Amino acid sequence: MRAVVWTVVSLAARVLPPPCAEPGDFRAGRRSRLLFESAAVDFGTVFAGERVAAEYAFTNPTAEPLRITGASSPCGCVQASPSPLWVGAGESGAVKASFVTDGRYGPQTLRIHVRTDEGDGAGATLTLRGTVRAVLRPRPPRLLLGARAPGTAVDETIELDAIEPLEGLVAEPRGVDASIEGGVLRVRAVAPFAVGTRFGGVLMRFRHVASGRDLETWIPVVYTVPSPLVVEPAEVDLSGGRAELVVRPRWPGVASLRALRHDGMPLEVRRRDEGGAARFTLIRRGDAWEFPSSPRLLLDVDPPELGPVEVPLYLYGDE
């Protein structure tokens, strides 16, 4: 479950949650008329890897209904959910927040901004603070492996620094291979023949000796398999009736261009091979209305698991 949650949070942040912004970087507009019983929650001290839940009760003291348009934090480690979204006159509700403490240590001050439909960026800023106590500190706390060619194997090591005595340390890999050898976590990831960002990781389970509590820490592993073809230009403008397109494999020997498809659009396509690249001359033979509303070329790739690659067509300047 922790792996799934972290994956969702990572997608929202486009790779992994960025470091939290400083409080001064996260400002609301004018203050909302929603009345919160308390705008700050202190969760005390928790162990790294535990989930912190907080709730902020509110009331609409006005004579008119208010709509909550969203609740978010500058830190991807915090998720917030307000209910209800429509708050009638005199009605009450709450903003429920969840803080994922994996990889965060020491004093924490986090912000949540609740936005309403009162205009001028109206909203309320909530605070979540406390201390996260480290028991096991992975170094590094995550692996960002960058772009990898399909079939590439990557071997990395992570030092497992036990801050306090623990026992029963086990690694449960998700989407990667992992093993523990003498206080070192060895991780192997193999890039699949499928384009896109890949999320995986290792769930570390252990028992904190002093408290007798069972804890866990999630170590994310993220990498990307880019498009197998380099296309120049990335978007083709056919407004002038003619354009050039050069296509070459990103990794020699891993993928190759099999064909270009234009799905019956009124185009004449001429191909000329130049070493490891293919140069296409695209000549427009029809009027703009004969093209679909969002015309695209499709580049078929070998092996087919890596394609097709889409290339947008633009026809600006048509009379």
Coordinates of C-alpha atoms in Angstrom, one line a residue:
M1 CA 0.0 0.0 0.0
R2 CA 2.8 2.4 0.8
A3 CA 4.3 1.8 -2.6
V4 CA 1.0 2.6 -4.3
V5 CA 0.6 5.8 -2.3
W6 CA 4.1 7.0 -3.0
T7 CA 3.6 6.2 -6.7
V8 CA 0.5 8.4 -6.9
V9 CA 2.3 11.2 -5.0
S10 CA 5.3 10.9 -7.4
L11 CA 3.1 11.1 -10.5
A12 CA 1.5 14.3 -9.3
A13 CA 5.0 15.7 -8.8
R14 CA 6.1 14.5 -12.2
V15 CA 8.9 12.4 -10.9
L16 CA 9.2 12.6 -7.1
P17 CA 7.9 15.2 -4.7
P18 CA 10.2 18.2 -4.7
P19 CA 11.6 19.6 -1.4
C20 CA 9.0 21.7 0.4
A21 CA 9.0 25.4 -0.4
E22 CA 9.7 27.8 2.3
P23 CA 6.6 29.2 4.0
G24 CA 7.2 32.6 2.4
D25 CA 7.0 31.0 -1.1
F26 CA 3.4 29.8 -0.5
R27 CA 0.9 32.6 -0.2
A28 CA -2.9 32.8 -0.4
G29 CA -4.8 35.7 -1.7
R30 CA -7.3 37.4 0.6
R31 CA -8.5 35.5 3.6
S32 CA -11.4 33.2 3.2
R33 CA -14.5 33.6 5.4
L34 CA -14.4 30.0 6.4
L35 CA -13.8 29.8 10.2
F36 CA -11.3 27.1 11.3
E37 CA -11.4 25.9 14.9
S38 CA -7.6 25.7 14.7
A39 CA -5.4 26.4 11.7
A40 CA -2.4 24.5 13.2
V41 CA -1.9 20.8 14.3
D42 CA 1.1 19.6 16.2
F43 CA 1.6 15.8 15.7
G44 CA 4.4 15.6 18.3
T45 CA 7.2 13.1 17.6
V46 CA 6.8 10.1 15.2
F47 CA 9.2 7.6 13.7
A48 CA 10.2 8.1 10.0
G49 CA 8.0 5.8 7.9
E50 CA 4.9 6.3 9.9
R51 CA 1.8 8.0 8.5
V52 CA 0.6 11.1 10.2
A53 CA -3.1 12.0 10.0
A54 CA -4.5 15.4 10.9
E55 CA -8.0 17.1 10.8
Y56 CA -8.9 20.7 10.6
A57 CA -12.5 21.4 11.5
F58 CA -14.2 24.4 9.9
T59 CA -17.5 26.3 9.8
N60 CA -19.2 28.6 7.4
P61 CA -20.3 31.5 9.7
T62 CA -21.8 33.5 6.8
A63 CA -25.3 33.7 5.5
E64 CA -24.2 32.4 2.1
P65 CA -22.9 29.1 0.8
L66 CA -19.2 28.8 0.1
R67 CA -17.5 26.4 -2.3
I68 CA -14.0 24.9 -1.6
T69 CA -12.2 24.7 -4.9
G70 CA -9.2 22.8 -3.7
A71 CA -6.7 22.0 -1.0
S72 CA -3.0 21.4 -1.6
S73 CA 0.5 21.7 -0.1
P74 CA 3.8 22.8 -1.7
C75 CA 5.2 19.5 -0.4
G76 CA 4.3 16.4 -2.3
C77 CA 4.6 14.5 1.0
V78 CA 1.3 16.0 2.2
Q79 CA -2.1 15.2 0.8
A80 CA -5.3 17.1 1.8
S81 CA -9.0 16.4 1.2
P82 CA -11.7 18.8 2.3
S83 CA -15.3 17.7 2.9
P84 CA -17.9 18.9 2.0
L85 CA -16.9 21.0 -1.0
W86 CA -20.1 23.0 -0.9
V87 CA -20.5 24.4 2.6
G88 CA -23.9 25.9 3.3
A89 CA -24.6 28.8 5.6
G90 CA -23.8 27.8 9.2
E91 CA -22.7 24.3 8.1
S92 CA -19.4 22.6 9.2
G93 CA -16.9 20.3 7.7
A94 CA -13.2 19.3 7.9
V95 CA -10.0 19.2 5.9
K96 CA -8.3 15.8 6.4
A97 CA -4.6 15.7 5.8
S98 CA -2.1 12.9 5.5
F99 CA 1.7 13.3 5.8
V100 CA 4.0 10.6 4.5
T101 CA 7.2 10.8 6.6
D102 CA 9.4 8.5 4.6
G103 CA 12.8 10.1 4.0
R104 CA 12.0 13.1 6.2
Y105 CA 13.9 13.7 9.5
G106 CA 13.9 16.2 12.3
P107 CA 11.6 19.2 12.9
Q108 CA 8.9 19.6 10.2
T109 CA 6.7 22.6 9.4
L110 CA 4.3 22.0 6.5
R111 CA 1.6 24.2 4.9
I112 CA -1.7 23.4 3.4
H113 CA -3.6 26.0 1.4
V114 CA -7.4 25.7 1.2
R115 CA -8.9 27.7 -1.8
T116 CA -12.5 28.9 -2.0
D117 CA -14.6 30.6 -4.7
E118 CA -14.8 33.9 -3.0
G119 CA -12.6 35.6 -5.6
D120 CA -9.1 37.3 -5.5
G121 CA -7.4 34.0 -4.6
A122 CA -9.3 33.7 -1.3
G123 CA -8.2 30.9 1.0
A124 CA -6.9 29.8 4.3
T125 CA -3.4 28.5 5.2
L126 CA -3.2 25.6 7.6
T127 CA 0.0 24.4 9.4
L128 CA 1.1 20.9 10.2
R129 CA 4.2 20.6 12.5
G130 CA 6.1 18.1 14.6
T131 CA 9.3 16.1 14.6
V132 CA 10.2 13.0 12.6
R133 CA 12.6 10.7 14.5
A134 CA 15.0 8.6 12.4
V135 CA 15.5 4.9 13.2
L136 CA 16.8 3.7 9.8
R137 CA 18.3 6.2 7.4
P138 CA 18.9 5.0 3.8
R139 CA 21.7 6.8 2.1
P140 CA 20.6 7.9 -0.5
P141 CA 16.9 7.9 0.5
R142 CA 15.8 7.3 -3.1
L143 CA 17.2 6.3 -6.5
L144 CA 16.6 8.5 -9.5
L145 CA 18.2 6.5 -12.3
G146 CA 17.4 8.9 -15.2
A147 CA 16.8 7.8 -18.8
R148 CA 17.6 4.1 -19.6
A149 CA 17.6 2.2 -22.8
P150 CA 15.3 -0.8 -22.9
G151 CA 17.0 -3.9 -21.6
T152 CA 19.6 -2.0 -19.6
A153 CA 20.4 -3.3 -16.2
V154 CA 21.4 -0.8 -13.5
D155 CA 23.0 -1.9 -10.2
E156 CA 23.0 0.5 -7.3
T157 CA 23.8 0.3 -3.6
I158 CA 22.2 2.1 -0.6
E159 CA 23.8 2.3 2.8
L160 CA 21.4 1.3 5.6
D161 CA 22.4 3.5 8.5
A162 CA 20.7 2.3 11.7
I163 CA 20.4 5.4 13.9
E164 CA 18.9 3.4 16.8
P165 CA 19.0 -0.4 17.5
L166 CA 16.7 -2.4 15.3
E167 CA 16.1 -6.0 14.5
G168 CA 14.4 -8.2 11.9
L169 CA 15.4 -6.0 8.9
V170 CA 14.0 -7.4 5.7
A171 CA 13.6 -5.9 2.2
E172 CA 10.5 -6.3 0.1
P173 CA 11.2 -5.2 -3.5
R174 CA 8.5 -3.8 -5.8
G175 CA 9.3 -3.8 -9.5
V176 CA 13.1 -4.2 -8.9
D177 CA 15.4 -6.8 -7.4
A178 CA 16.9 -6.2 -4.0
S179 CA 18.9 -7.9 -1.3
I180 CA 20.6 -6.9 2.0
E181 CA 24.3 -7.7 2.4
G182 CA 26.1 -6.5 5.5
G183 CA 24.1 -3.4 6.1
V184 CA 24.0 -2.5 2.4
L185 CA 20.9 -2.7 0.2
R186 CA 21.8 -3.9 -3.4
V187 CA 19.2 -2.9 -6.0
R188 CA 19.0 -4.0 -9.6
A189 CA 16.5 -2.4 -12.1
V190 CA 16.1 -3.6 -15.7
A191 CA 14.5 -1.1 -18.1
P192 CA 11.6 -2.9 -19.9
F193 CA 10.7 -2.6 -23.5
A194 CA 8.0 -0.1 -22.8
V195 CA 8.2 3.6 -23.0
G196 CA 7.4 5.8 -20.0
T197 CA 8.4 6.5 -16.4
R198 CA 8.8 3.4 -14.3
F199 CA 8.1 3.5 -10.5
G200 CA 9.3 0.9 -8.1
G201 CA 11.2 0.6 -4.9
V202 CA 12.0 -1.4 -1.8
L203 CA 9.9 -1.5 1.4
M204 CA 12.1 -2.0 4.4
R205 CA 10.5 -3.6 7.4
F206 CA 12.1 -3.8 10.8
R207 CA 11.4 -3.7 14.6
H208 CA 12.5 -0.8 16.7
V209 CA 14.2 -2.4 19.7
A210 CA 13.6 0.3 22.3
S211 CA 9.8 0.7 21.6
G212 CA 9.1 -2.8 20.3
R213 CA 7.2 -1.2 17.4
D214 CA 7.2 -2.6 13.9
L215 CA 8.2 0.1 11.4
E216 CA 8.8 0.4 7.7
T217 CA 10.5 2.7 5.3
W218 CA 9.8 3.0 1.6
I219 CA 12.8 3.6 -0.7
P220 CA 11.6 4.7 -4.2
V221 CA 13.3 3.8 -7.4
V222 CA 12.4 5.8 -10.5
Y223 CA 13.7 5.8 -14.0
T224 CA 12.4 6.6 -17.5
V225 CA 12.5 4.7 -20.8
P226 CA 12.3 7.6 -23.4
S227 CA 11.0 7.5 -26.9
P228 CA 13.1 5.1 -28.9
L229 CA 13.4 7.6 -31.8
V230 CA 14.8 11.0 -32.0
V231 CA 12.5 13.1 -34.3
E232 CA 13.6 16.5 -35.6
P233 CA 11.6 18.7 -35.6
A234 CA 9.4 17.2 -32.9
E235 CA 6.4 19.0 -34.5
V236 CA 5.9 19.4 -38.2
D237 CA 4.5 22.6 -39.6
L238 CA 2.9 22.1 -43.1
S239 CA 1.5 25.6 -43.4
G240 CA 3.9 26.2 -46.3
G241 CA 2.9 23.0 -48.0
R242 CA 6.2 21.2 -47.6
A243 CA 8.4 20.1 -44.6
E244 CA 11.4 18.0 -43.8
L245 CA 11.5 15.3 -41.0
V246 CA 14.6 13.5 -39.8
V247 CA 14.2 10.3 -37.7
R248 CA 17.0 8.3 -36.1
P249 CA 17.2 5.7 -33.4
R250 CA 18.0 6.9 -29.9
W251 CA 20.0 3.8 -29.2
P252 CA 21.9 2.0 -32.0
G253 CA 20.9 -1.6 -32.1
V254 CA 18.0 -1.3 -29.6
A255 CA 15.3 0.1 -31.9
S256 CA 14.8 1.0 -35.5
L257 CA 12.2 2.8 -37.6
R258 CA 10.0 0.4 -39.6
A259 CA 7.6 2.8 -41.4
L260 CA 5.9 6.2 -41.3
R261 CA 2.1 6.2 -41.4
H262 CA -0.1 9.2 -42.3
D263 CA -3.4 7.3 -42.2
G264 CA -4.8 8.5 -45.6
M265 CA -4.1 12.2 -45.1
P266 CA -3.5 14.1 -48.4
L267 CA 0.3 13.9 -48.1
E268 CA 3.0 12.8 -50.4
V269 CA 5.8 11.2 -48.4
R270 CA 9.3 10.7 -49.8
R271 CA 11.9 8.7 -47.7
R272 CA 15.7 8.9 -48.1
D273 CA 18.0 6.9 -45.8
E274 CA 21.1 8.7 -44.6
G275 CA 23.4 6.4 -42.7
G276 CA 21.5 5.5 -39.5
A277 CA 18.8 8.1 -40.0
A278 CA 15.8 8.4 -42.3
R279 CA 14.9 11.8 -43.9
F280 CA 11.3 12.3 -45.0
T281 CA 10.1 15.0 -47.3
L282 CA 6.4 15.7 -46.6
I283 CA 4.4 17.4 -49.4
R284 CA 0.9 18.5 -48.7
R285 CA -1.5 17.7 -51.5
G286 CA -4.8 18.6 -50.0
D287 CA -6.6 21.5 -48.3
A288 CA -6.6 22.0 -44.5
W289 CA -10.2 20.8 -44.2
E290 CA -9.1 17.4 -45.7
F291 CA -6.9 16.8 -42.6
P292 CA -8.3 15.6 -39.2
S293 CA -8.7 18.2 -36.5
S294 CA -5.5 17.0 -34.7
P295 CA -3.4 15.4 -37.5
R296 CA -0.5 13.2 -36.4
L297 CA 2.1 11.0 -38.1
L298 CA 2.7 7.6 -36.7
L299 CA 6.2 6.1 -36.7
D300 CA 6.2 2.4 -36.4
V301 CA 9.1 1.0 -34.4
D302 CA 10.9 -2.3 -34.3
P303 CA 10.4 -3.9 -31.8
P304 CA 6.7 -2.9 -31.8
E305 CA 6.6 -2.8 -28.0
L306 CA 8.3 0.6 -28.2
G307 CA 5.9 2.2 -30.6
P308 CA 4.3 3.8 -32.4
V309 CA 5.8 7.2 -31.9
E310 CA 3.4 10.1 -32.6
V311 CA 4.5 13.3 -34.4
P312 CA 2.0 16.2 -34.4
L313 CA 1.3 18.1 -37.7
Y314 CA 0.4 21.7 -37.8
L315 CA -1.2 23.6 -40.7
Y316 CA -1.1 27.3 -39.6
G317 CA -1.6 30.1 -42.0
D318 CA -4.2 28.5 -44.1
E319 CA -6.7 30.8 -45.8

